[in-house]
PDB file of C-alpha atoms in Angstrom:
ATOM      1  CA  UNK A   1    -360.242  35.732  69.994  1.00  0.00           C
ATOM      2  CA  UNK A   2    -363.997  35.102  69.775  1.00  0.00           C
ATOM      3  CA  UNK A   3    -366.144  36.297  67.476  1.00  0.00           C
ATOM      4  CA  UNK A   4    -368.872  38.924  67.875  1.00  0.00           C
ATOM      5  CA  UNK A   5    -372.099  36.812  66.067  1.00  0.00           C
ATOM      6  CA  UNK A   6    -374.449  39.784  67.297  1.00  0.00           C
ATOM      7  CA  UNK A   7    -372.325  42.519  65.801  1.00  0.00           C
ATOM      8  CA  UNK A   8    -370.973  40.491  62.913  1.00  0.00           C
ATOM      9  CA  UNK A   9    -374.573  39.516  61.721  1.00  0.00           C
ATOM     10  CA  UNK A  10    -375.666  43.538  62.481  1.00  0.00           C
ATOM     11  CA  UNK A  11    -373.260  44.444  60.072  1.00  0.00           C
ATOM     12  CA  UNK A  12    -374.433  42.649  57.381  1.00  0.00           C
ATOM     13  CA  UNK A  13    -378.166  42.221  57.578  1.00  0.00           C
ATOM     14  CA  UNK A  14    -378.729  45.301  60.054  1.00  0.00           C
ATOM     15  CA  UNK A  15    -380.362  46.044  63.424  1.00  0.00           C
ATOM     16  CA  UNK A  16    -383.597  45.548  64.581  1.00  0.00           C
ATOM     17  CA  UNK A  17    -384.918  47.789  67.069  1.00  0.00           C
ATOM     18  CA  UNK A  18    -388.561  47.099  69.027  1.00  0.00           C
ATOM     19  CA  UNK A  19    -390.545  49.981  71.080  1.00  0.00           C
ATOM     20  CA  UNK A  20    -392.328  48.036  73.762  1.00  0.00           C
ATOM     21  CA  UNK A  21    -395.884  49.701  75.089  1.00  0.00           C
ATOM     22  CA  UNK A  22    -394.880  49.538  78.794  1.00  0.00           C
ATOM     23  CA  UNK A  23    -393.791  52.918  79.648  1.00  0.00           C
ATOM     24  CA  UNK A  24    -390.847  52.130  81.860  1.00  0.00           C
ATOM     25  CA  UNK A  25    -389.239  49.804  79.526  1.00  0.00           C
ATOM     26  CA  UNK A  26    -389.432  52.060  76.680  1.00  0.00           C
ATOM     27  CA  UNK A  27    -387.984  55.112  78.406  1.00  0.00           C
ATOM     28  CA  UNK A  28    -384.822  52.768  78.617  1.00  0.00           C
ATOM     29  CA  UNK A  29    -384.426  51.320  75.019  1.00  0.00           C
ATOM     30  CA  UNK A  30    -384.533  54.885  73.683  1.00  0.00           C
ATOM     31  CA  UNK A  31    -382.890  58.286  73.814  1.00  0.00           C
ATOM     32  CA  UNK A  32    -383.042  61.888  72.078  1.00  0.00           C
ATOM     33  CA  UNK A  33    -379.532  62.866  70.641  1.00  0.00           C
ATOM     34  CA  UNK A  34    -378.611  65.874  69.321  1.00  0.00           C
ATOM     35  CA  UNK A  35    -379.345  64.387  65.718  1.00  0.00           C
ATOM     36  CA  UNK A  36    -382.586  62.585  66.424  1.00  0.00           C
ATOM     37  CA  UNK A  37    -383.810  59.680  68.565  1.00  0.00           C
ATOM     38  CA  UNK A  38    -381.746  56.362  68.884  1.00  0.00           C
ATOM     39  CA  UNK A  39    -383.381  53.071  69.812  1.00  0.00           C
ATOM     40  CA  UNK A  40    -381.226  50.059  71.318  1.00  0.00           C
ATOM     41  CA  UNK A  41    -380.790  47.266  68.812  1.00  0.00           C
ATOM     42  CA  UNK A  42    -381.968  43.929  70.432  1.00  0.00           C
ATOM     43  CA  UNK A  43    -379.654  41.505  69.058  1.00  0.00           C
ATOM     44  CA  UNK A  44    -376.319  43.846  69.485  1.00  0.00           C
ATOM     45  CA  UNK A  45    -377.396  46.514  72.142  1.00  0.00           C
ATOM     46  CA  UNK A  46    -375.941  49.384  70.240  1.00  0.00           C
ATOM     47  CA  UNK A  47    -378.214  52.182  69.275  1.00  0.00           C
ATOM     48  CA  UNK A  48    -379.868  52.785  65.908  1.00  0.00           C
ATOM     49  CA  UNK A  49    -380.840  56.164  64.340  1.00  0.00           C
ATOM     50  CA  UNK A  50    -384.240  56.464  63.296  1.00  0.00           C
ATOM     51  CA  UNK A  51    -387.792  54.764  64.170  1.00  0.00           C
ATOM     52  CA  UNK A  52    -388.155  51.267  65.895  1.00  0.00           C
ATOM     53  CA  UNK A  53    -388.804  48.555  63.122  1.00  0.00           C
ATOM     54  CA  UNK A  54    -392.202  47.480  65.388  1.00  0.00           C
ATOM     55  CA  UNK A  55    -394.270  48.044  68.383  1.00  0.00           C
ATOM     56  CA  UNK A  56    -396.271  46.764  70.849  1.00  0.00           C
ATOM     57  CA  UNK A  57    -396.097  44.555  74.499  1.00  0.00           C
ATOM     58  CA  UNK A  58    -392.915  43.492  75.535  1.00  0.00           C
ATOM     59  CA  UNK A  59    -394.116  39.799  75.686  1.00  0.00           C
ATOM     60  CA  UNK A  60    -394.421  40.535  71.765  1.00  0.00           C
ATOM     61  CA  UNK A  61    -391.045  41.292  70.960  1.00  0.00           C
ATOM     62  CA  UNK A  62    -389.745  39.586  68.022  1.00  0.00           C
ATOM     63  CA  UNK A  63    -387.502  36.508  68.413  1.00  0.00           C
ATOM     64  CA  UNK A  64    -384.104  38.029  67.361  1.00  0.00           C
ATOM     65  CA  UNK A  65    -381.432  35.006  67.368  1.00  0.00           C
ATOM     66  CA  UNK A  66    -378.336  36.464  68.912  1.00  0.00           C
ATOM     67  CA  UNK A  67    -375.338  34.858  70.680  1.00  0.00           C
ATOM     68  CA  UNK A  68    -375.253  31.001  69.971  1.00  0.00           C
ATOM     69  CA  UNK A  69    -378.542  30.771  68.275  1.00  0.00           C
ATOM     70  CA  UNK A  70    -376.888  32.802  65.240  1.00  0.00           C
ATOM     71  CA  UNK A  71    -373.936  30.188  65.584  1.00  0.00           C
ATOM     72  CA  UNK A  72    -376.092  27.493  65.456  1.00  0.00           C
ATOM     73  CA  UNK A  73    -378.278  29.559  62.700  1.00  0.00           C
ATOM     74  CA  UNK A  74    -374.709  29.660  60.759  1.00  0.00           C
ATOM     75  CA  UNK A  75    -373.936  25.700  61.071  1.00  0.00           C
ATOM     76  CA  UNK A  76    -377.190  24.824  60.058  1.00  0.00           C
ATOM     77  CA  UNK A  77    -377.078  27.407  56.692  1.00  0.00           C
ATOM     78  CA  UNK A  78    -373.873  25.232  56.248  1.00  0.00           C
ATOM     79  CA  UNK A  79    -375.406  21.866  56.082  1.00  0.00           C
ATOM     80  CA  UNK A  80    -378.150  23.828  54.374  1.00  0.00           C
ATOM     81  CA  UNK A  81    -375.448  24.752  51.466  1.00  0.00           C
ATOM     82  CA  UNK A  82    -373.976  20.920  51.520  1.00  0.00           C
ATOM     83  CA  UNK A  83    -377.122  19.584  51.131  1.00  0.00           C
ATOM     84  CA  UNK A  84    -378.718  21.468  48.305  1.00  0.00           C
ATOM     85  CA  UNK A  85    -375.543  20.993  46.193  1.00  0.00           C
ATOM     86  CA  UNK A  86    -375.822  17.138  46.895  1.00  0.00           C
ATOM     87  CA  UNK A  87    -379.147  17.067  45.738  1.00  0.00           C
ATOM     88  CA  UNK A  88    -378.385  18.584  42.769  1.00  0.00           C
ATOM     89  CA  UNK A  89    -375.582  16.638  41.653  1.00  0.00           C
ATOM     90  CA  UNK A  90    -377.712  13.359  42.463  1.00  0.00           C
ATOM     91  CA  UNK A  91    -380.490  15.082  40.012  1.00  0.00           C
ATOM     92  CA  UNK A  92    -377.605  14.962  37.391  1.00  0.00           C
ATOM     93  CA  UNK A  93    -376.788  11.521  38.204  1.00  0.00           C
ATOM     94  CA  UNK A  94    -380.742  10.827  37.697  1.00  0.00           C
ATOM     95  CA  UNK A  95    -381.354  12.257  34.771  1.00  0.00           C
ATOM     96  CA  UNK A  96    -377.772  10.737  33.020  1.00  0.00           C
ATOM     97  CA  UNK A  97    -379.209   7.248  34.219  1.00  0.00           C
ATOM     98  CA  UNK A  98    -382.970   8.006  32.982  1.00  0.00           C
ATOM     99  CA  UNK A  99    -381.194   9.259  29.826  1.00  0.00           C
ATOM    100  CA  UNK A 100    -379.104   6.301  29.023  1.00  0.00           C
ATOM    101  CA  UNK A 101    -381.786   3.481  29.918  1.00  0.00           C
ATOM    102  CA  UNK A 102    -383.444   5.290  26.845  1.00  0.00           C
ATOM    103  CA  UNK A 103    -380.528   5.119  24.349  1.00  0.00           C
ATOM    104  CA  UNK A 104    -378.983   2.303  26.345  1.00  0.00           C
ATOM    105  CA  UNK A 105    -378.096   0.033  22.654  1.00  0.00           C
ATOM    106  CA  UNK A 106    -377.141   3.008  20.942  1.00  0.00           C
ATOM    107  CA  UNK A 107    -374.510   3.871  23.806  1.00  0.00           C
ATOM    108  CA  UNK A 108    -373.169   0.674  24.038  1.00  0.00           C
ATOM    109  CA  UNK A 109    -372.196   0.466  20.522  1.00  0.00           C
ATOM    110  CA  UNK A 110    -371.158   4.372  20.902  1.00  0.00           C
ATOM    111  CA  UNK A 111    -368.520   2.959  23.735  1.00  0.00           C
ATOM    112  CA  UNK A 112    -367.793  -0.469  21.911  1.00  0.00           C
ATOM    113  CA  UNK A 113    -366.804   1.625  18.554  1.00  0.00           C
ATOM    114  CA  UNK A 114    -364.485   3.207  20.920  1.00  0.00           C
ATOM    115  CA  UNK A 115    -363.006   0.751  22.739  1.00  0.00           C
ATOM    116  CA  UNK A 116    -362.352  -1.172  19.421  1.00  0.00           C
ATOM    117  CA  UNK A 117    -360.174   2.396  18.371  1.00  0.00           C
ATOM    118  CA  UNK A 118    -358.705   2.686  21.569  1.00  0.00           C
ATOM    119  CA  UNK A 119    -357.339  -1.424  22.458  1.00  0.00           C
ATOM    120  CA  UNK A 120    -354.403  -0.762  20.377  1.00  0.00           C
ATOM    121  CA  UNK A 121    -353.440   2.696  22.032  1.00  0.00           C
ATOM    122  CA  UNK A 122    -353.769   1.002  25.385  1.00  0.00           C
ATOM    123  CA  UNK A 123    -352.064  -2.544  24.510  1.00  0.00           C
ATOM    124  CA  UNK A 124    -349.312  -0.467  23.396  1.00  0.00           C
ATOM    125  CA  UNK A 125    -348.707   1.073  26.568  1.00  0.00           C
ATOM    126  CA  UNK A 126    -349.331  -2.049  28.235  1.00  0.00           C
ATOM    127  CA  UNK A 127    -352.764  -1.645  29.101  1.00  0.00           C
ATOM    128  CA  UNK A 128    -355.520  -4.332  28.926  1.00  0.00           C
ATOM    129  CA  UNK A 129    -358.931  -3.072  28.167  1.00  0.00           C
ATOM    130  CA  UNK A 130    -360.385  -6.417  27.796  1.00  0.00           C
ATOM    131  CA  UNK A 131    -359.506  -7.079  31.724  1.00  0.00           C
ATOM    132  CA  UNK A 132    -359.885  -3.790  33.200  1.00  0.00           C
ATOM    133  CA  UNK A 133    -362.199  -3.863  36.167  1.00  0.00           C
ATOM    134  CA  UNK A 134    -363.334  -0.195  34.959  1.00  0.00           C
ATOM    135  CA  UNK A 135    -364.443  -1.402  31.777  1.00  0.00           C
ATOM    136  CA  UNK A 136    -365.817  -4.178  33.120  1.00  0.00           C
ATOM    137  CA  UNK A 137    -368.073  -2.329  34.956  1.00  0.00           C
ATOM    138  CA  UNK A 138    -369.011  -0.063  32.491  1.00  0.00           C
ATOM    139  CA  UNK A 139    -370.317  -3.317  30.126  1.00  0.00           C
ATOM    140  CA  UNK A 140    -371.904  -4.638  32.980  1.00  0.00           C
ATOM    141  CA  UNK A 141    -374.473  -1.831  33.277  1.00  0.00           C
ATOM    142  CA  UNK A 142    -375.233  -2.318  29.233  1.00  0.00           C
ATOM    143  CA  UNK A 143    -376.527  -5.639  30.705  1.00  0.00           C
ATOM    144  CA  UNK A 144    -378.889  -4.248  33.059  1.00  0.00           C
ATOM    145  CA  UNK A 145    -383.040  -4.030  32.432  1.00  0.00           C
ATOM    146  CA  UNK A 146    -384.397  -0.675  31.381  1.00  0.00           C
ATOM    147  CA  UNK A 147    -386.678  -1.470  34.333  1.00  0.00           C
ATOM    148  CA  UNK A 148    -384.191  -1.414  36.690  1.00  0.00           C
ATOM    149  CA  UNK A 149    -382.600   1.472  35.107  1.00  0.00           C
ATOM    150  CA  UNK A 150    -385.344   3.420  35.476  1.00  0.00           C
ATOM    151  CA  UNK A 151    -386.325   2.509  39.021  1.00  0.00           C
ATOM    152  CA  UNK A 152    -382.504   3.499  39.846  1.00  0.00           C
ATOM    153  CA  UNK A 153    -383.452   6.616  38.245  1.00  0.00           C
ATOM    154  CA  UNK A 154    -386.312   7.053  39.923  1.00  0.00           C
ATOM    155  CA  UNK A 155    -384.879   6.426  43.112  1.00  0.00           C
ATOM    156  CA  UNK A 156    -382.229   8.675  42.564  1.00  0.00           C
ATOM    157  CA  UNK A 157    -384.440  11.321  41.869  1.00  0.00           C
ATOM    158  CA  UNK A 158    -386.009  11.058  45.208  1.00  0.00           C
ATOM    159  CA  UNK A 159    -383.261  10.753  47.127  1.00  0.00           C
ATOM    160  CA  UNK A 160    -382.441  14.445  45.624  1.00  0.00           C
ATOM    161  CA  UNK A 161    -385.391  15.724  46.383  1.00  0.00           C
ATOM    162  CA  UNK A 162    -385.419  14.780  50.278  1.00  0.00           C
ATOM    163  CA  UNK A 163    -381.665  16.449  49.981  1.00  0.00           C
ATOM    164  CA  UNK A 164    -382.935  19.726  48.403  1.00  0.00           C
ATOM    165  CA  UNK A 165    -386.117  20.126  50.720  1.00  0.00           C
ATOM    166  CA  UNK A 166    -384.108  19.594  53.949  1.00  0.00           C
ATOM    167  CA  UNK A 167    -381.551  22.036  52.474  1.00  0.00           C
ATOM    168  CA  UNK A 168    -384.068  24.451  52.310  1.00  0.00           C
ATOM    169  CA  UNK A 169    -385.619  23.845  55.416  1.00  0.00           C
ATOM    170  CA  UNK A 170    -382.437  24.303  57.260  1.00  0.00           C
ATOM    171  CA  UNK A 171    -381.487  27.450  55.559  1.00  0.00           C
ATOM    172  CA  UNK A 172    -384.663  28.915  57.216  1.00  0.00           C
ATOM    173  CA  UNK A 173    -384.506  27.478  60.298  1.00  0.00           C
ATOM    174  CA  UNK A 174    -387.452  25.564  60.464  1.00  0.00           C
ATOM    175  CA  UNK A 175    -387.460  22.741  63.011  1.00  0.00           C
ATOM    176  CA  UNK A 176    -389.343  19.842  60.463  1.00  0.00           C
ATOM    177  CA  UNK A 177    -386.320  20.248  58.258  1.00  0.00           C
ATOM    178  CA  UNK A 178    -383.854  19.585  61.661  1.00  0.00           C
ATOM    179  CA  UNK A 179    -386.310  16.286  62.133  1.00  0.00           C
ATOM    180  CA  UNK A 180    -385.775  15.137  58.970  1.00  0.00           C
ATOM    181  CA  UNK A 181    -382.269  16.327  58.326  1.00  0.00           C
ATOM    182  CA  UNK A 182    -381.349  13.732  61.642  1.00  0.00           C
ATOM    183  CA  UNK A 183    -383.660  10.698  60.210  1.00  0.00           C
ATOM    184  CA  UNK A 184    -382.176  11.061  56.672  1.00  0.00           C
ATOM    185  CA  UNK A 185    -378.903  11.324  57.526  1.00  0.00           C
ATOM    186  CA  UNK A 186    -378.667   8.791  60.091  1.00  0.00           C
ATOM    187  CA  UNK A 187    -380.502   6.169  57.911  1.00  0.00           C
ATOM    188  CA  UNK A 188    -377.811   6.619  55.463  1.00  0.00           C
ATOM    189  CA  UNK A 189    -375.264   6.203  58.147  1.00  0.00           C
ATOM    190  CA  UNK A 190    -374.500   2.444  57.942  1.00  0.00           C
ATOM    191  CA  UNK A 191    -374.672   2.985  53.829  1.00  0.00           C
ATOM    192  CA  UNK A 192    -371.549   5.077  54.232  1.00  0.00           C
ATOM    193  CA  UNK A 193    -370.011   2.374  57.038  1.00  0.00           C
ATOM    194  CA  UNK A 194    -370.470  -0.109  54.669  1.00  0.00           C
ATOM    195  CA  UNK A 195    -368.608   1.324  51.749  1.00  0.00           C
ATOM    196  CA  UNK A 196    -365.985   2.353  53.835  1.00  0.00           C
ATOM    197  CA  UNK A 197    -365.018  -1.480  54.907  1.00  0.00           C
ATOM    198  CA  UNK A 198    -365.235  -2.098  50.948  1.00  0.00           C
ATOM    199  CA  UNK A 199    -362.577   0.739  50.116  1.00  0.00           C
ATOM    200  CA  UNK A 200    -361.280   3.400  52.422  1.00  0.00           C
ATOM    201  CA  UNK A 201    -360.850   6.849  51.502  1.00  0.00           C
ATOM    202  CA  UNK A 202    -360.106  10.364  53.208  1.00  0.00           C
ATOM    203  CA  UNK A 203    -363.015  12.002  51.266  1.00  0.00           C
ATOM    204  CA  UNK A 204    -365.204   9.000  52.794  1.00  0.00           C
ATOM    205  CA  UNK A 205    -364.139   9.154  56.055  1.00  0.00           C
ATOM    206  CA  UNK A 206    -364.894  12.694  55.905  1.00  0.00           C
ATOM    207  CA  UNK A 207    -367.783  12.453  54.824  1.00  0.00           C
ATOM    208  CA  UNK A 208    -368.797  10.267  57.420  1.00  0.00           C
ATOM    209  CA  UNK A 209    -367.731  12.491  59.847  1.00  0.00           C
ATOM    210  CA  UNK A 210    -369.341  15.469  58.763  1.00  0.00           C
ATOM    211  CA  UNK A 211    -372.696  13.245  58.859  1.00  0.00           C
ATOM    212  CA  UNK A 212    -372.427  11.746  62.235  1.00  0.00           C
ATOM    213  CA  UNK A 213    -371.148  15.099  64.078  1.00  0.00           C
ATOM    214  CA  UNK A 214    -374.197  16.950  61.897  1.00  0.00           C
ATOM    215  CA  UNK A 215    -376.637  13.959  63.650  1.00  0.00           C
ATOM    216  CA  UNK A 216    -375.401  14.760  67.184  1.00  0.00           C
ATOM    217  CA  UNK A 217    -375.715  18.640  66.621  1.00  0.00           C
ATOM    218  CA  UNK A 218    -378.938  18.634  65.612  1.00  0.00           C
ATOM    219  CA  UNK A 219    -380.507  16.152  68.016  1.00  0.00           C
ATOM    220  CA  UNK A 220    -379.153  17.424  70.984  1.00  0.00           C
ATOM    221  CA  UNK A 221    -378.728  21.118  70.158  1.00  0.00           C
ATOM    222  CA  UNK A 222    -382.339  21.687  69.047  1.00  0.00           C
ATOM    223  CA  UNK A 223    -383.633  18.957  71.785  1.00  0.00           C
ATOM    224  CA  UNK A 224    -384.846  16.911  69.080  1.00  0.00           C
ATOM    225  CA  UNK A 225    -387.432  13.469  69.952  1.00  0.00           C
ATOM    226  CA  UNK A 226    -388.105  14.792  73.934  1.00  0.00           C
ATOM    227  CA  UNK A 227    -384.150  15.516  74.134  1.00  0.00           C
ATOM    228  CA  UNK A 228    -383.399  17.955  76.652  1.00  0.00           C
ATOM    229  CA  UNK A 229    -387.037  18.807  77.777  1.00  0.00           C
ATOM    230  CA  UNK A 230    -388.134  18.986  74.210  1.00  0.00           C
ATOM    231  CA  UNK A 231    -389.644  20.816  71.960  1.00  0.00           C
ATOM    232  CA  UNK A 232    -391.297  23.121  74.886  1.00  0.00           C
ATOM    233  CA  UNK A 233    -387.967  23.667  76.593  1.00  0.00           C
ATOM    234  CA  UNK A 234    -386.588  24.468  73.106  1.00  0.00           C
ATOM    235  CA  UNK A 235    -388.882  26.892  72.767  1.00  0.00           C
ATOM    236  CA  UNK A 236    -388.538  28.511  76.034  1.00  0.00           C
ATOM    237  CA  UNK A 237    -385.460  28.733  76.121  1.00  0.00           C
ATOM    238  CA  UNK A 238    -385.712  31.139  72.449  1.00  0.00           C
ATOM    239  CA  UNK A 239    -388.709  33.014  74.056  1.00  0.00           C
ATOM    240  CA  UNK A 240    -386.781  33.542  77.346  1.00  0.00           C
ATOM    241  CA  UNK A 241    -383.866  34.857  75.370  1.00  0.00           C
ATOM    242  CA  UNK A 242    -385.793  37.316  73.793  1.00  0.00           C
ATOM    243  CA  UNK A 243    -387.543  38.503  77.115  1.00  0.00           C
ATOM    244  CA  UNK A 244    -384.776  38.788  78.486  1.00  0.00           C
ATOM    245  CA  UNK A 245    -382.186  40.666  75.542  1.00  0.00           C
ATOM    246  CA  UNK A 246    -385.745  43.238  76.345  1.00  0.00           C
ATOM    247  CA  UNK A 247    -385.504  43.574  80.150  1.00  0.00           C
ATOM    248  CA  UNK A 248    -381.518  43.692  80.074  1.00  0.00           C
ATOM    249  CA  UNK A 249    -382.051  46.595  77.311  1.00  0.00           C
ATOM    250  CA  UNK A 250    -384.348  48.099  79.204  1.00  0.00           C
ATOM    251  CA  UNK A 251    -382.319  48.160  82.640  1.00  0.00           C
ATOM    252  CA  UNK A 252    -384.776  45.895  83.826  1.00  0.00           C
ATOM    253  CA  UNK A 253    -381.848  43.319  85.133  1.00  0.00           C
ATOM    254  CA  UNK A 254    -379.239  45.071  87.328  1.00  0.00           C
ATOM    255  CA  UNK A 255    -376.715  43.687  88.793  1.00  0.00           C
ATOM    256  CA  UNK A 256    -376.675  43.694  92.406  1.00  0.00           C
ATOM    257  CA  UNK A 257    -374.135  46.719  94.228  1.00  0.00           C
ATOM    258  CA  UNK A 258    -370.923  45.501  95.440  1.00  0.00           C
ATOM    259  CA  UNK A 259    -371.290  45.389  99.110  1.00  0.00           C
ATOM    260  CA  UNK A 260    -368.561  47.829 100.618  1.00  0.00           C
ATOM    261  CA  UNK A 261    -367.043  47.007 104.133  1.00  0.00           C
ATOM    262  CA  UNK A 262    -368.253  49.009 107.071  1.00  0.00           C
ATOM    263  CA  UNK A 263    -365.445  51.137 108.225  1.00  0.00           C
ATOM    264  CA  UNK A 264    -365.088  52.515 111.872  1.00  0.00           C
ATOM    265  CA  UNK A 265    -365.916  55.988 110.372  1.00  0.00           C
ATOM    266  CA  UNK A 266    -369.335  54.067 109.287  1.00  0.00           C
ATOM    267  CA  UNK A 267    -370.142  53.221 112.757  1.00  0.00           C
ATOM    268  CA  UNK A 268    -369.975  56.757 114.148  1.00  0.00           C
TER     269      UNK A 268
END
């Protein structure tokens, strides 16, 4: 079963009906009912109650994403969502770094106070602190430069930043955000193939995944970089839709009339 985008988006953000100028094209995207005039949606085809939402020449009708483009509207919205909440959990990460490079002596005797309570606990259950790689790395980053802690910081901070902005730009759609959304990611790429021939996991496996089939969407979906024709064929092709959701309204496009075979009776 395959699922209505035009009607399922309808339903929750509502129609949008258009009242071109041209006389013949209008006459066919409206009609008087016994309760009022009804204009044909452009993104569903169904027809609304009530006044058009706009106006004007038919090469003017608004660009109403229907069909795939909501579908691709929807993935994007999704990546949109994953990358805003990565951002902000990297902005935690920042600040706890920027945070502890400025109390960075007073946590390390916080955690050695600590440790000294816990050794017994943990020798007792056959646990050694004193060789555990955890803690290990933990005392490791006590030895590291406030410097370098704030440049990590710093770095970090950025990083979220770029995450949040392209979130945001791909929750509205906007092409600079699917530009930078396929450069970001896929200079991270060998990062994440790195750390996965250090340690393999299923969370970063998936995770690569989701980042390589998001690259691959975007660049050839949108016709990113001269892909596909482009940015102009990108654009045509959305402009062309909309014409044509009008002239299909409008009656414009019919089909041609099955062609009926010529009987004997014809012939007479």
């Amino acid at each position: 079963m395959t699922m209505d985008w035009d009607r399922r988006h309808c339903a929750r953000k509502g129609h949008i009906t258009y009242a071109p100028d041209e006389n013949h094209l209008r006459r066919n995207l409206h009609a008087s009912t016994a309760v009022g005039t009804v204009w044909r949606c452009l993104r569903c085809g169904d027809f609304v109650l009530g006044e058009p939402h706009g106006s004007g020449p038919a090469d003017r009708a608004p660009l109403v994403p229907r069909g795939r483009a909501l579908r691709d509207l929807f993935i994007l919205r999704f990546l949109a969502v994953e990358r805003v909440l990565r951002g902000l959990l990297v902005i935690l990460a920042a600040w706890a770094v920027w945070k502890f490079s400025n109390s960075q002596d007073s946590v390390r005797r916080l955690f050695d106070d600590d440790l000294t309570v816990f050794r017994p606990v943990a020798r007792h259950f056959g646990y050694d602190l004193d060789h555990s790689p955890v803690v290990d790395t933990i005392q490791k980053t006590f030895d590291y430069k406030r410097s370098t802690l704030r440049i990590a910081a710093g770095g970090l901070g950025l990083y979220a930043l770029i995450e949040v902005v392209e979130g945001v730009g791909l929750w509205f759609g906007k092409r600079w955000a699917e530009y930078l959304a396929v450069v970001a990611t896929a200079a991270f790429l060998p990062i994440e193939i790195y750390e996965l021939t250090e340690k393999v996991s299923y969370f970063k496996i998936g995770t690569l995944a989701l980042n390589i089939l998001a690259v691959l969407y975007i660049l050839i979906g949108k016709r990113l970089f001269g892909i596909r024709g482009g940015h102009a064929a990108f654009e045509a092709e959305r402009r062309g839709e909309s014409l044509l959701e009008v002239e299909v309204a409008a009656g414009e496009t019919v089909p041609p009339l099955p062609v009926r075979p010529r009987s004997a009776a014809d012939s007479v």
